[in-house]
Amino acid sequence: MMRTVKLLLVAQLIASTSALAPPNNQQNQPRQQQTEISRRDALITSTTVATILLNGAMEAKAAETIDMDAINAARAKGPTSVGELIGGATGAGSTTSNDNREKVDMDKINAARSKAGNPITARSKMIVPNSDPGPLMGIRGGNKGKSVVKIPRVGYSLYKTPAEQAEKATSVALRSGILHIDVGTLYGSNGEVAKSLQKYLNIGISGLGLAKEEKPELLERLDAAYSAGSDKSVSTVSSGAPNSIAPAPDGSVGRRGRREQLFVSHKISNAEQSTDPVKVRRAVKNTIKELGCTYLDMVSIHSPLTDSERRLETYKTLLNLRDSGFVKTVGVCNYGLAALKEIAAADLELPAVNQLELSPFNAHKEIVDWCSSYGIAVSCGAWSRLSSADGPTEGWEAVSKIAAAKGMTKAQVLVRWSLQKGYICVPRSAAKAKVEKVAIAENSYGGVNQEAAYVLSKEEMDTLDSLDVGYKAGKLGRIDGWDASDIQGPDWDPTDFV
């Protein structure tokens, strides 16, 4: 009973924390609706929560038995909220007697937990479809992959963005509320991206200088996307959406706080893959220095188009960099089943994320299902040329009809589709013309949550899912992690390389 009361107190403290929203009196801060919390209140609340949890953990350690009947009943019921979980598992209404309690061999349980990192051990489903997904997803990371890393579900990719536009594009993304920046060695723009990141980290949104460079009507569009994302974040997280984690509080948190909220994802090129760990470490550390970010949130192998020895040695080195604190988590891009199983066969931890060219026209169902079963999140790479003359014409017309009916752009429909499927996505756009800058905001988390009507119905999702024709990268003409010379005809795809 005492543990129930303490857990309820934790839930109340968390709820009260997210309810704190003092007025925003800072200059140069156009967003009046963002939720803020003072550092003092955050520290008080977090300290109280930590004390309660610590006391609860000490009591749990002292207990000799566990009520397995109540736990199994709660598992079978599948609670949908923290309150329901507390009531179902340990609530006052439980009628399980002490005589029915089953003793548990904790040594066996801890041994099983330590084996959880084994790459051939299936996990609970990682990819959870949801019509109202939260802003963040929890993925594996930290030392030995035993921590949870928060990754924003919608990011911005610098794929195909000209280097001279990269600084402006990154600034527009940040002002639109996008905190997941997807960069890569092959994109050739890290130096320009760094200029925007440093302005943001040192000063904040006002330091980006957009107020002096852009017209008020564009800034209003960017700020509207930011506000919509902030409002949706609060409401969605409080509803207990699956795989969502409450974002860190905004406000006067300084450079460190802004860096903690930022998620910088970097891809190392095929040329940087090496059997020499020193070369891989040097490449990653040079990128950290170039971006000025202290550490990288995720580093991924850009493609499997090398050889087994280089792929595996590079991957091992990235895991070591993660365990050393230079990287928070490790991913791969364009990996098919054979390349993923190669990692498993080497008895290495599986990646936290696999980024694919994923759309209704190329669903990669077998790869997605395997990733979901083994705790790997799936990210949709930046879409390009889907609407071109070489794109899937009939399918694109179906997307256009849905977009027109809902007052959305076609790109927004694709972002909503990926979110509701349970994926991460990193759409792209250049930043030269106003329409391109607006597109960055439209395709942000806030941009696709500005209207309730943007939620895709089951019928609309079914229509989009029916468009899968296995549209390969070769036919699409996509070059993202390889050269044109690597493409061997229209049926070629990097996921088939290994």
CSV table of C-alpha atoms in Angstrom, one decimal:
chain,number,residue,atom,x,y,z
A,1,MET,CA,0.0,0.0,0.0
A,2,MET,CA,2.8,2.4,0.9
A,3,ARG,CA,4.5,1.8,-2.5
A,4,THR,CA,1.2,2.6,-4.2
A,5,VAL,CA,0.9,5.9,-2.4
A,6,LYS,CA,4.5,6.7,-3.3
A,7,LEU,CA,4.0,5.9,-7.0
A,8,LEU,CA,0.8,8.1,-6.9
A,9,LEU,CA,2.9,10.9,-5.5
A,10,VAL,CA,5.4,10.6,-8.3
A,11,ALA,CA,2.6,10.7,-10.9
A,12,GLN,CA,1.2,13.8,-9.2
A,13,LEU,CA,4.6,15.5,-9.1
A,14,ILE,CA,5.2,14.8,-12.7
A,15,ALA,CA,1.7,16.1,-13.6
A,16,SER,CA,2.3,19.3,-11.6
A,17,THR,CA,5.7,19.8,-13.2
A,18,SER,CA,4.3,19.8,-16.7
A,19,ALA,CA,1.5,22.2,-15.5
A,20,LEU,CA,4.0,24.9,-14.5
A,21,ALA,CA,3.9,27.5,-17.2
A,22,PRO,CA,5.1,31.0,-16.1
A,23,PRO,CA,4.6,33.8,-18.5
A,24,ASN,CA,7.3,34.4,-21.0
A,25,ASN,CA,8.8,37.9,-20.5
A,26,GLN,CA,12.0,37.4,-22.3
A,27,GLN,CA,12.9,39.7,-25.2
A,28,ASN,CA,13.2,38.3,-28.7
A,29,GLN,CA,11.1,35.3,-27.9
A,30,PRO,CA,8.1,35.3,-30.3
A,31,ARG,CA,6.5,32.1,-29.0
A,32,GLN,CA,4.2,33.0,-26.2
A,33,GLN,CA,2.6,29.5,-25.9
A,34,GLN,CA,5.6,27.4,-25.2
A,35,THR,CA,5.5,25.6,-21.8
A,36,GLU,CA,8.3,26.8,-19.4
A,37,ILE,CA,9.5,25.8,-16.0
A,38,SER,CA,12.1,27.5,-13.8
A,39,ARG,CA,15.3,25.6,-13.0
A,40,ARG,CA,14.6,25.9,-9.3
A,41,ASP,CA,11.2,24.2,-9.6
A,42,ALA,CA,12.6,21.6,-11.9
A,43,LEU,CA,15.4,20.8,-9.3
A,44,ILE,CA,12.9,20.7,-6.4
A,45,THR,CA,10.6,18.4,-8.3
A,46,SER,CA,13.3,16.1,-9.6
A,47,THR,CA,14.9,15.8,-6.2
A,48,THR,CA,11.6,14.9,-4.5
A,49,VAL,CA,10.8,12.4,-7.2
A,50,ALA,CA,14.3,10.9,-6.9
A,51,THR,CA,14.0,10.6,-3.1
A,52,ILE,CA,10.6,8.8,-3.4
A,53,LEU,CA,11.9,6.4,-6.1
A,54,LEU,CA,15.1,5.7,-4.1
A,55,ASN,CA,13.1,4.9,-1.0
A,56,GLY,CA,10.8,2.7,-3.0
A,57,ALA,CA,13.7,0.9,-4.6
A,58,MET,CA,15.2,0.2,-1.1
A,59,GLU,CA,12.0,-1.2,0.1
A,60,ALA,CA,11.7,-3.4,-3.0
A,61,LYS,CA,15.2,-4.7,-2.4
A,62,ALA,CA,14.3,-5.7,1.1
A,63,ALA,CA,11.2,-7.6,0.1
A,64,GLU,CA,11.6,-11.4,-0.1
A,65,THR,CA,8.6,-12.2,-2.3
A,66,ILE,CA,6.8,-10.8,-5.3
A,67,ASP,CA,3.1,-11.0,-5.9
A,68,MET,CA,3.3,-12.7,-9.3
A,69,ASP,CA,-0.5,-13.2,-9.6
A,70,ALA,CA,-1.1,-9.5,-9.5
A,71,ILE,CA,1.8,-8.8,-11.9
A,72,ASN,CA,0.6,-11.4,-14.4
A,73,ALA,CA,-2.9,-10.1,-14.2
A,74,ALA,CA,-1.7,-6.6,-14.9
A,75,ARG,CA,0.4,-7.8,-17.8
A,76,ALA,CA,-2.6,-9.6,-19.3
A,77,LYS,CA,-4.8,-6.6,-18.9
A,78,GLY,CA,-2.3,-4.4,-20.7
A,79,PRO,CA,-2.7,-1.1,-18.8
A,80,THR,CA,-2.9,2.1,-20.8
A,81,SER,CA,-1.8,4.6,-18.2
A,82,VAL,CA,0.4,4.9,-15.1
A,83,GLY,CA,-2.7,5.2,-12.9
A,84,GLU,CA,-4.3,2.1,-14.3
A,85,LEU,CA,-1.0,0.2,-13.9
A,86,ILE,CA,-0.7,1.2,-10.3
A,87,GLY,CA,-4.3,0.3,-9.5
A,88,GLY,CA,-4.2,-3.0,-11.4
A,89,ALA,CA,-1.0,-4.2,-10.0
A,90,THR,CA,-0.8,-3.0,-6.4
A,91,GLY,CA,-4.0,-1.2,-5.8
A,92,ALA,CA,-6.2,-1.5,-2.6
A,93,GLY,CA,-8.6,-3.7,-4.5
A,94,SER,CA,-6.2,-6.5,-5.0
A,95,THR,CA,-7.4,-9.7,-3.4
A,96,THR,CA,-4.3,-11.8,-3.8
A,97,SER,CA,-3.2,-13.4,-0.6
A,98,ASN,CA,0.3,-13.7,0.8
A,99,ASP,CA,-0.1,-17.5,0.5
A,100,ASN,CA,-0.3,-17.3,-3.3
A,101,ARG,CA,2.8,-15.3,-3.7
A,102,GLU,CA,5.5,-17.0,-5.7
A,103,LYS,CA,9.2,-16.7,-4.7
A,104,VAL,CA,11.5,-15.5,-7.4
A,105,ASP,CA,15.1,-16.4,-8.0
A,106,MET,CA,16.6,-13.0,-8.6
A,107,ASP,CA,19.9,-14.4,-9.8
A,108,LYS,CA,18.0,-16.1,-12.7
A,109,ILE,CA,16.2,-12.9,-13.4
A,110,ASN,CA,19.3,-10.8,-13.4
A,111,ALA,CA,21.1,-13.3,-15.6
A,112,ALA,CA,18.2,-13.1,-18.1
A,113,ARG,CA,18.4,-9.3,-18.0
A,114,SER,CA,22.1,-9.4,-18.7
A,115,LYS,CA,21.3,-11.6,-21.8
A,116,ALA,CA,18.8,-9.0,-23.0
A,117,GLY,CA,21.6,-7.3,-25.0
A,118,ASN,CA,22.2,-10.5,-27.0
A,119,PRO,CA,21.4,-9.6,-30.6
A,120,ILE,CA,19.6,-12.9,-31.3
A,121,THR,CA,17.1,-12.4,-28.4
A,122,ALA,CA,13.8,-11.1,-29.7
A,123,ARG,CA,12.3,-8.2,-27.8
A,124,SER,CA,8.8,-6.7,-27.4
A,125,LYS,CA,7.7,-4.8,-30.6
A,126,MET,CA,9.7,-1.6,-31.0
A,127,ILE,CA,7.5,-0.1,-33.8
A,128,VAL,CA,4.0,0.7,-32.5
A,129,PRO,CA,1.5,2.3,-34.9
A,130,ASN,CA,-0.4,5.1,-33.3
A,131,SER,CA,-2.7,7.8,-34.7
A,132,ASP,CA,-1.5,10.3,-32.1
A,133,PRO,CA,2.2,9.8,-31.7
A,134,GLY,CA,4.2,11.8,-29.2
A,135,PRO,CA,7.2,14.1,-30.1
A,136,LEU,CA,9.9,11.8,-28.8
A,137,MET,CA,10.7,8.1,-29.0
A,138,GLY,CA,12.9,6.1,-26.5
A,139,ILE,CA,15.7,4.1,-28.2
A,140,ARG,CA,18.6,2.1,-26.7
A,141,GLY,CA,21.8,3.9,-26.0
A,142,GLY,CA,24.4,4.9,-23.4
A,143,ASN,CA,27.1,2.6,-21.9
A,144,LYS,CA,26.5,-1.0,-23.1
A,145,GLY,CA,23.1,0.2,-24.5
A,146,LYS,CA,21.5,0.0,-21.1
A,147,SER,CA,20.1,3.6,-21.1
A,148,VAL,CA,17.2,5.2,-22.9
A,149,VAL,CA,18.0,8.0,-25.4
A,150,LYS,CA,15.3,10.4,-26.5
A,151,ILE,CA,15.1,11.0,-30.2
A,152,PRO,CA,12.6,13.5,-31.8
A,153,ARG,CA,10.4,11.6,-34.1
A,154,VAL,CA,10.6,14.3,-36.8
A,155,GLY,CA,13.9,15.8,-37.8
A,156,TYR,CA,15.4,17.7,-40.7
A,157,SER,CA,17.9,16.1,-43.1
A,158,LEU,CA,20.6,18.0,-44.9
A,159,TYR,CA,20.5,15.5,-47.7
A,160,LYS,CA,20.9,17.3,-51.1
A,161,THR,CA,20.8,20.7,-49.4
A,162,PRO,CA,23.5,22.9,-51.0
A,163,ALA,CA,26.3,23.8,-48.6
A,164,GLU,CA,25.7,27.5,-49.1
A,165,GLN,CA,22.1,27.1,-47.9
A,166,ALA,CA,22.8,24.7,-45.0
A,167,GLU,CA,23.2,27.4,-42.3
A,168,LYS,CA,20.0,29.1,-43.2
A,169,ALA,CA,18.1,25.7,-43.6
A,170,THR,CA,19.3,24.6,-40.1
A,171,SER,CA,18.3,27.9,-38.6
A,172,VAL,CA,14.8,27.7,-40.1
A,173,ALA,CA,14.5,24.2,-38.8
A,174,LEU,CA,15.4,25.2,-35.3
A,175,ARG,CA,13.0,28.1,-35.2
A,176,SER,CA,10.3,25.8,-36.4
A,177,GLY,CA,10.9,23.6,-33.4
A,178,ILE,CA,12.9,20.9,-35.1
A,179,LEU,CA,15.6,19.7,-32.7
A,180,HIS,CA,16.7,16.5,-34.6
A,181,ILE,CA,19.3,17.5,-37.2
A,182,ASP,CA,20.4,14.7,-39.7
A,183,VAL,CA,23.9,15.3,-41.2
A,184,GLY,CA,26.5,13.2,-42.9
A,185,THR,CA,30.1,13.4,-44.2
A,186,LEU,CA,28.8,12.9,-47.8
A,187,TYR,CA,26.5,15.9,-47.5
A,188,GLY,CA,29.5,18.2,-47.3
A,189,SER,CA,27.7,20.8,-45.2
A,190,ASN,CA,28.8,20.1,-41.5
A,191,GLY,CA,30.8,23.3,-41.4
A,192,GLU,CA,27.9,25.5,-42.4
A,193,VAL,CA,25.5,23.6,-40.1
A,194,ALA,CA,27.9,24.2,-37.2
A,195,LYS,CA,27.5,28.0,-37.6
A,196,SER,CA,23.7,27.7,-37.0
A,197,LEU,CA,24.1,25.2,-34.2
A,198,GLN,CA,26.6,27.3,-32.3
A,199,LYS,CA,24.4,30.4,-32.5
A,200,TYR,CA,21.5,28.4,-31.1
A,201,LEU,CA,23.5,26.7,-28.4
A,202,ASN,CA,25.2,29.9,-27.2
A,203,ILE,CA,22.2,32.2,-27.3
A,204,GLY,CA,19.0,30.4,-28.3
A,205,ILE,CA,16.4,31.0,-31.0
A,206,SER,CA,17.0,34.8,-30.9
A,207,GLY,CA,20.7,34.2,-31.7
A,208,LEU,CA,19.9,32.7,-35.1
A,209,GLY,CA,19.4,36.2,-36.5
A,210,LEU,CA,16.3,35.3,-38.6
A,211,ALA,CA,14.4,38.2,-37.3
A,212,LYS,CA,16.8,40.5,-39.2
A,213,GLU,CA,17.0,38.4,-42.3
A,214,GLU,CA,13.5,37.2,-43.0
A,215,LYS,CA,10.1,38.8,-43.5
A,216,PRO,CA,7.6,38.8,-40.6
A,217,GLU,CA,5.1,36.6,-42.5
A,218,LEU,CA,7.6,33.8,-42.8
A,219,LEU,CA,8.6,34.1,-39.2
A,220,GLU,CA,5.0,33.8,-38.3
A,221,ARG,CA,4.8,30.5,-40.2
A,222,LEU,CA,7.9,29.2,-38.4
A,223,ASP,CA,6.7,30.3,-35.0
A,224,ALA,CA,3.2,28.8,-35.6
A,225,ALA,CA,4.8,25.4,-36.3
A,226,TYR,CA,6.9,25.7,-33.2
A,227,SER,CA,3.9,26.6,-31.0
A,228,ALA,CA,1.8,23.8,-32.4
A,229,GLY,CA,4.5,21.3,-31.7
A,230,SER,CA,5.0,22.6,-28.2
A,231,ASP,CA,1.3,22.4,-27.4
A,232,LYS,CA,0.9,19.0,-29.0
A,233,SER,CA,3.9,17.7,-27.1
A,234,VAL,CA,2.4,18.6,-23.7
A,235,SER,CA,-1.1,17.1,-24.6
A,236,THR,CA,0.2,14.0,-26.2
A,237,VAL,CA,2.8,13.1,-23.5
A,238,SER,CA,0.2,13.6,-20.7
A,239,SER,CA,-2.1,11.2,-22.5
A,240,GLY,CA,0.4,8.4,-22.1
A,241,ALA,CA,1.1,7.7,-25.8
A,242,PRO,CA,3.2,4.6,-26.4
A,243,ASN,CA,7.0,5.1,-26.8
A,244,SER,CA,6.8,8.8,-25.8
A,245,ILE,CA,9.0,10.5,-23.3
A,246,ALA,CA,8.2,14.0,-22.0
A,247,PRO,CA,10.6,16.6,-23.5
A,248,ALA,CA,12.9,18.5,-21.2
A,249,PRO,CA,11.4,21.9,-20.0
A,250,ASP,CA,12.1,25.0,-22.1
A,251,GLY,CA,13.1,28.2,-20.6
A,252,SER,CA,16.4,29.7,-19.3
A,253,VAL,CA,18.2,26.4,-19.2
A,254,GLY,CA,21.4,27.7,-20.8
A,255,ARG,CA,23.7,26.1,-23.4
A,256,ARG,CA,23.9,22.8,-21.6
A,257,GLY,CA,20.1,22.5,-21.5
A,258,ARG,CA,19.8,23.4,-25.1
A,259,ARG,CA,22.4,20.9,-26.1
A,260,GLU,CA,20.5,18.2,-24.1
A,261,GLN,CA,17.4,18.9,-26.1
A,262,LEU,CA,19.2,18.8,-29.4
A,263,PHE,CA,19.7,15.5,-31.3
A,264,VAL,CA,22.5,15.5,-33.8
A,265,SER,CA,22.6,12.4,-36.0
A,266,HIS,CA,25.7,11.9,-38.2
A,267,LYS,CA,26.5,9.4,-40.9
A,268,ILE,CA,30.0,8.2,-41.6
A,269,SER,CA,30.8,7.6,-45.3
A,270,ASN,CA,32.0,4.4,-46.9
A,271,ALA,CA,35.4,5.9,-47.2
A,272,GLU,CA,35.5,6.4,-43.4
A,273,GLN,CA,34.7,2.7,-42.7
A,274,SER,CA,37.9,1.0,-41.7
A,275,THR,CA,39.3,-2.1,-40.1
A,276,ASP,CA,41.6,0.3,-38.2
A,277,PRO,CA,39.7,1.6,-35.1
A,278,VAL,CA,42.0,4.6,-34.9
A,279,LYS,CA,40.8,5.9,-38.3
A,280,VAL,CA,37.1,5.5,-37.4
A,281,ARG,CA,37.6,7.2,-34.0
A,282,ARG,CA,39.5,10.0,-35.7
A,283,ALA,CA,36.7,10.5,-38.2
A,284,VAL,CA,34.0,10.7,-35.5
A,285,LYS,CA,36.0,13.0,-33.2
A,286,ASN,CA,36.8,15.3,-36.1
A,287,THR,CA,33.1,15.6,-36.8
A,288,ILE,CA,32.4,16.4,-33.1
A,289,LYS,CA,35.0,19.1,-33.3
A,290,GLU,CA,33.7,20.5,-36.6
A,291,LEU,CA,30.1,20.7,-35.4
A,292,GLY,CA,31.2,22.0,-31.9
A,293,CYS,CA,28.7,19.7,-30.2
A,294,THR,CA,30.9,18.1,-27.5
A,295,TYR,CA,29.3,14.7,-28.4
A,296,LEU,CA,27.1,13.2,-31.1
A,297,ASP,CA,23.7,11.8,-30.2
A,298,MET,CA,23.9,9.2,-32.9
A,299,VAL,CA,26.4,8.0,-35.4
A,300,SER,CA,25.4,5.6,-38.2
A,301,ILE,CA,27.1,3.7,-40.9
A,302,HIS,CA,25.7,5.4,-44.0
A,303,SER,CA,25.5,2.3,-46.2
A,304,PRO,CA,26.5,-1.4,-46.2
A,305,LEU,CA,28.3,-1.0,-49.6
A,306,THR,CA,31.8,-2.0,-48.4
A,307,ASP,CA,32.7,-5.4,-47.2
A,308,SER,CA,32.0,-7.5,-44.1
A,309,GLU,CA,35.3,-6.9,-42.3
A,310,ARG,CA,35.1,-3.1,-42.6
A,311,ARG,CA,31.4,-3.0,-41.7
A,312,LEU,CA,31.8,-5.0,-38.6
A,313,GLU,CA,35.1,-3.4,-37.4
A,314,THR,CA,33.6,0.0,-38.0
A,315,TYR,CA,30.5,-0.9,-36.1
A,316,LYS,CA,32.5,-2.3,-33.2
A,317,THR,CA,34.4,1.0,-33.0
A,318,LEU,CA,31.2,3.0,-32.9
A,319,LEU,CA,29.9,0.9,-30.0
A,320,ASN,CA,33.2,1.6,-28.2
A,321,LEU,CA,32.8,5.3,-28.8
A,322,ARG,CA,29.3,5.1,-27.4
A,323,ASP,CA,30.5,3.3,-24.3
A,324,SER,CA,33.2,6.0,-24.0
A,325,GLY,CA,30.7,8.8,-24.1
A,326,PHE,CA,31.6,10.4,-27.4
A,327,VAL,CA,28.4,9.1,-28.9
A,328,LYS,CA,25.0,8.4,-27.3
A,329,THR,CA,23.8,5.7,-29.6
A,330,VAL,CA,24.7,3.9,-32.8
A,331,GLY,CA,22.6,3.3,-35.9
A,332,VAL,CA,22.9,2.0,-39.5
A,333,CYS,CA,21.4,3.2,-42.7
A,334,ASN,CA,20.1,1.2,-45.7
A,335,TYR,CA,20.7,-2.1,-44.0
A,336,GLY,CA,18.7,-5.1,-45.2
A,337,LEU,CA,18.2,-8.4,-43.4
A,338,ALA,CA,21.5,-9.9,-44.4
A,339,ALA,CA,23.5,-6.9,-43.2
A,340,LEU,CA,21.6,-6.8,-39.9
A,341,LYS,CA,22.0,-10.6,-39.4
A,342,GLU,CA,25.7,-10.2,-40.1
A,343,ILE,CA,25.9,-8.0,-36.9
A,344,ALA,CA,23.9,-10.6,-35.0
A,345,ALA,CA,26.1,-13.4,-36.2
A,346,ALA,CA,29.1,-11.5,-34.9
A,347,ASP,CA,27.5,-11.5,-31.4
A,348,LEU,CA,27.3,-7.7,-31.4
A,349,GLU,CA,24.5,-5.5,-30.1
A,350,LEU,CA,22.1,-4.6,-32.8
A,351,PRO,CA,21.8,-1.0,-33.8
A,352,ALA,CA,19.3,1.3,-32.1
A,353,VAL,CA,18.0,2.7,-35.5
A,354,ASN,CA,17.9,1.6,-39.1
A,355,GLN,CA,17.3,4.4,-41.5
A,356,LEU,CA,15.7,3.3,-44.8
A,357,GLU,CA,14.3,4.9,-47.9
A,358,LEU,CA,10.8,4.1,-46.7
A,359,SER,CA,7.5,5.3,-48.2
A,360,PRO,CA,4.1,3.9,-49.0
A,361,PHE,CA,5.6,2.9,-52.4
A,362,ASN,CA,8.5,0.9,-50.8
A,363,ALA,CA,7.4,-0.3,-47.4
A,364,HIS,CA,10.3,-2.8,-46.8
A,365,LYS,CA,7.9,-4.8,-44.7
A,366,GLU,CA,10.2,-7.8,-44.0
A,367,ILE,CA,13.0,-5.5,-42.8
A,368,VAL,CA,10.6,-3.4,-40.7
A,369,ASP,CA,9.1,-6.4,-39.1
A,370,TRP,CA,12.5,-7.9,-38.2
A,371,CYS,CA,13.7,-4.6,-36.8
A,372,SER,CA,10.6,-4.2,-34.7
A,373,SER,CA,11.0,-7.7,-33.3
A,374,TYR,CA,14.6,-7.1,-32.2
A,375,GLY,CA,14.3,-3.6,-30.7
A,376,ILE,CA,15.4,-1.6,-33.6
A,377,ALA,CA,13.6,1.7,-34.4
A,378,VAL,CA,13.1,2.5,-38.1
A,379,SER,CA,13.6,5.9,-39.6
A,380,CYS,CA,12.4,7.1,-43.0
A,381,GLY,CA,15.2,8.7,-45.0
A,382,ALA,CA,14.6,11.9,-46.8
A,383,TRP,CA,12.2,11.5,-49.7
A,384,SER,CA,13.3,12.7,-53.0
A,385,ARG,CA,12.0,12.5,-56.6
A,386,LEU,CA,8.8,10.6,-55.6
A,387,SER,CA,6.8,13.2,-57.5
A,388,SER,CA,9.1,13.3,-60.5
A,389,ALA,CA,8.4,11.9,-63.9
A,390,ASP,CA,10.2,8.7,-62.8
A,391,GLY,CA,8.1,8.5,-59.6
A,392,PRO,CA,5.2,6.1,-58.9
A,393,THR,CA,2.6,8.1,-60.9
A,394,GLU,CA,-0.6,6.3,-59.9
A,395,GLY,CA,0.4,6.0,-56.2
A,396,TRP,CA,1.4,9.7,-56.1
A,397,GLU,CA,-2.1,10.6,-57.4
A,398,ALA,CA,-3.6,8.7,-54.5
A,399,VAL,CA,-1.4,10.7,-52.1
A,400,SER,CA,-2.5,13.9,-53.9
A,401,LYS,CA,-6.2,13.1,-53.3
A,402,ILE,CA,-5.7,12.6,-49.6
A,403,ALA,CA,-3.7,15.8,-49.3
A,404,ALA,CA,-6.3,17.8,-51.2
A,405,ALA,CA,-9.1,16.5,-49.1
A,406,LYS,CA,-7.4,17.3,-45.8
A,407,GLY,CA,-5.8,20.6,-46.8
A,408,MET,CA,-2.3,19.3,-46.5
A,409,THR,CA,0.7,19.1,-48.8
A,410,LYS,CA,1.7,15.7,-50.2
A,411,ALA,CA,4.9,15.8,-48.1
A,412,GLN,CA,2.9,16.4,-45.0
A,413,VAL,CA,0.8,13.3,-45.8
A,414,LEU,CA,4.0,11.3,-46.0
A,415,VAL,CA,5.3,12.6,-42.7
A,416,ARG,CA,1.9,11.8,-41.0
A,417,TRP,CA,2.0,8.3,-42.5
A,418,SER,CA,5.4,7.6,-41.2
A,419,LEU,CA,4.6,9.0,-37.7
A,420,GLN,CA,1.4,7.0,-37.5
A,421,LYS,CA,3.2,3.9,-38.6
A,422,GLY,CA,5.5,4.3,-35.6
A,423,TYR,CA,8.6,5.4,-37.5
A,424,ILE,CA,11.0,8.3,-37.1
A,425,CYS,CA,11.3,10.5,-40.2
A,426,VAL,CA,13.7,13.1,-41.5
A,427,PRO,CA,12.2,15.1,-44.4
A,428,ARG,CA,14.3,17.5,-46.3
A,429,SER,CA,14.0,20.8,-48.2
A,430,ALA,CA,16.4,23.4,-49.5
A,431,ALA,CA,16.2,27.0,-48.1
A,432,LYS,CA,16.7,29.4,-50.9
A,433,ALA,CA,13.1,30.3,-51.8
A,434,LYS,CA,10.4,31.2,-49.3
A,435,VAL,CA,8.3,28.1,-50.4
A,436,GLU,CA,11.3,25.9,-49.4
A,437,LYS,CA,11.6,27.5,-46.0
A,438,VAL,CA,7.9,27.2,-45.4
A,439,ALA,CA,8.1,23.5,-46.3
A,440,ILE,CA,10.6,22.9,-43.5
A,441,ALA,CA,8.1,24.3,-41.0
A,442,GLU,CA,5.2,22.4,-42.7
A,443,ASN,CA,7.0,19.1,-42.4
A,444,SER,CA,8.0,19.6,-38.8
A,445,TYR,CA,6.2,17.8,-35.9
A,446,GLY,CA,4.3,21.0,-35.2
A,447,GLY,CA,3.6,21.5,-38.9
A,448,VAL,CA,1.8,18.1,-39.2
A,449,ASN,CA,-0.1,18.7,-35.9
A,450,GLN,CA,-1.4,22.2,-36.6
A,451,GLU,CA,-4.9,20.9,-37.4
A,452,ALA,CA,-6.8,18.0,-35.9
A,453,ALA,CA,-7.9,17.2,-39.4
A,454,TYR,CA,-4.4,16.2,-40.3
A,455,VAL,CA,-4.7,12.9,-38.5
A,456,LEU,CA,-5.0,10.2,-41.1
A,457,SER,CA,-8.0,7.9,-40.7
A,458,LYS,CA,-7.7,4.1,-40.8
A,459,GLU,CA,-9.2,4.1,-44.3
A,460,GLU,CA,-6.6,6.7,-45.4
A,461,MET,CA,-3.7,4.7,-43.8
A,462,ASP,CA,-5.0,1.5,-45.5
A,463,THR,CA,-5.1,3.4,-48.9
A,464,LEU,CA,-1.5,4.5,-48.4
A,465,ASP,CA,-0.4,1.0,-47.3
A,466,SER,CA,-1.9,-0.5,-50.4
A,467,LEU,CA,0.5,1.5,-52.6
A,468,ASP,CA,3.5,-0.6,-51.9
A,469,VAL,CA,5.1,-1.7,-55.2
A,470,GLY,CA,8.7,-2.2,-53.9
A,471,TYR,CA,9.9,0.9,-55.6
A,472,LYS,CA,13.6,0.4,-55.5
A,473,ALA,CA,16.3,3.0,-55.1
A,474,GLY,CA,17.6,2.1,-58.6
A,475,LYS,CA,14.4,3.0,-60.2
A,476,LEU,CA,14.0,6.1,-58.1
A,477,GLY,CA,17.5,7.2,-58.9
A,478,ARG,CA,18.2,7.9,-55.2
A,479,ILE,CA,21.9,8.4,-54.3
A,480,ASP,CA,22.4,8.6,-50.5
A,481,GLY,CA,25.5,6.9,-49.3
A,482,TRP,CA,26.7,5.6,-52.6
A,483,ASP,CA,27.7,6.7,-56.1
A,484,ALA,CA,25.7,6.6,-59.3
A,485,SER,CA,28.2,3.9,-60.4
A,486,ASP,CA,27.0,1.6,-57.6
A,487,ILE,CA,23.5,1.4,-59.0
A,488,GLN,CA,23.0,-1.7,-61.1
A,489,GLY,CA,19.8,-1.0,-62.9
A,490,PRO,CA,16.2,-0.2,-61.8
A,491,ASP,CA,15.9,-3.2,-59.5
A,492,TRP,CA,19.0,-2.3,-57.5
A,493,ASP,CA,18.6,-1.4,-53.8
A,494,PRO,CA,21.2,-1.0,-51.1
A,495,THR,CA,19.3,-3.3,-48.8
A,496,ASP,CA,20.0,-6.2,-51.2
A,497,PHE,CA,23.7,-5.5,-51.3
A,498,VAL,CA,24.9,-8.0,-48.6
